[in-house]
Amino acid sequence: MVLVLVEQAGGNAIDPSLQTLTLARSFGQPVHALLVGSATDLTQHGVAVAHVAQHVALGAYAPDAWAAMLNQLAVQLNASAVLAAGTDRGNEVMARFAARTGLPLAANCTSVSPGPPLTVTRLRWGGSLLEEARLNSERPLITVAPYVVPIEPSSMPADVEPFAPELTDENLLVRVVEHVAAPGGGVSLTEAKVVVSGGRGVGSKEGFAIIEELAGLLGAAVGCSRAVTSAGWRPHTDQVGQTGTKVAPDVYIACGISGATQHMAGLKGAKRILAINSDAQAPMMQNADYTVAGDLKEIVPAISAEIRKVK
Amino acid sequence: MRVLACIKRVPITGGRIVLTDDSLAIDTRHLGFTMSPHEECGVEEAVRIIEAGGGDSVVLTLGPPEAVEQLRDAMALGIDRAIHLQTDGREWDGEATAAALTEAIKADEAASGRFDLVFFGNESADSGGFQVGARVAYALARPCVTGLKRVTIEGASVRCEQEVEGGRDVYVVPLPAVLTVKEGLNLPRYPSVPGRMRAGRKPVTATNPVRPEPRLELVRLVVPAGQGRRAESLGTGAAAAPAVVEMLRKAGVL
């Protein structure tokens, strides 16, 4: 059997965990799930047994405790592989699991061939490059890149079993002690339907006034490239890319952005990309759906004026 | 305070990744190199902590002889000295990297005293293994908090903030600790000219650890197919504005 850590939000399994359950079936073995704290319905996801971990200390997220539980259950069930979603939590829990068991870990995989030898395909450079690798391990540890593997429903009446982990004080040393809510207001980059984004070509901090004006007219979020945050023109929270935010708008408007792989890694979820750039050879202009060549300082205000005319 | 920042040398890939003929590496003949972005923030944070509270700072890397450039970059920002675990240029997997770094940290601590904080990037820009910091922390039996966007020393503890859905999660752990950080933690300074000159005179200790056989073994790299975007021109200059508005309308966002 293979064991999958299933994360939950608001009482439901998160999509990246359901994607992981789909990929786990490629081992051709029964799939067991570990749920932490409370059960959730997994009957459409090919799960033979859902183990629900309950412990008085599990009210606050504690990554070492999650790793310890996952290991205890993997040993108890003699799991032939252990998987989790390649989310922040999934990756950190699996890294801690790998550390305490001395096993290799393949992070952000997109496919698995059970072998032997087991081979995986995994993301590098935030998805700009793929790696095929052999995972030489008696118990392969794998995280699954989010939003790459489509969820394939598979009906199976999952048995639900309680699981009582043994946790030490050391497992609970690193735990969430406080949650600070984000200040409200503004359009969130991750959820915006339109993102108007500026790069080095905007020229200055003040140059973003025309970007903000267009974003305001479209109800859009303002984004930027890494060059812009490094220059201090915009805060890092506006940065789109591999080390910034990954966006999935209906339309992404890239103004004066060259289109380095660092930036493009944040755009894979964008439905349509409009590139505005004075350099027709810029990678952004080659990798967009629509292009306007020329000076963004003329083009962006002209688009704003045109929107005002038709609104 | 003693603070260590661990970094990795990575290529600056530009607009398109080109592989070597054997598909085992990126063709870097025409590329520059840098330290991985998250780690640059780890270096900056280490420098700020020492500036504020006194003490000494060290930068550590495992990489080819040329990685001394990134060690000098870190020292130009204010780090006092460097440890270089030299490789022959072949890649080390996360497990092997963590083992070599752990050994180097233990050796340095035996000679110079314990590090109160060890900084890593949350994941490297290139191989993205998401594990070296957690492995080193476990081997040193120290608490590890990952993916941090804010770090505040509070006496013998450190307050750590992680960006999560809807806000920030806060952890408070005792020192010594291992922290993995993300870009956005701070805005790294540009090195000054005197900083660069001083960096050239700061000490670098080099050793050559033996590379174990990787258990996560690279078979080949593949550049993924493009997303098939067709780059339709809507015109040139301000005259293209009506066509843009038409496109926005068709996309249902106007």
Coordinates of C-alpha atoms in Angstrom, one line a residue, chain B residues 28 33 72 128 193 204 220 236 243 246:
Chain B
T28 CA 25.8 27.9 -18.9
F33 CA 25.7 33.3 -12.0
R72 CA 32.7 37.1 -2.1
G128 CA 14.1 23.0 -5.9
V193 CA 32.6 49.6 -3.6
V204 CA 37.7 31.7 2.7
R220 CA 18.0 13.7 -17.9
T236 CA 1.9 49.2 -32.7
A243 CA -7.9 46.6 -30.5
E246 CA -11.8 44.8 -28.0

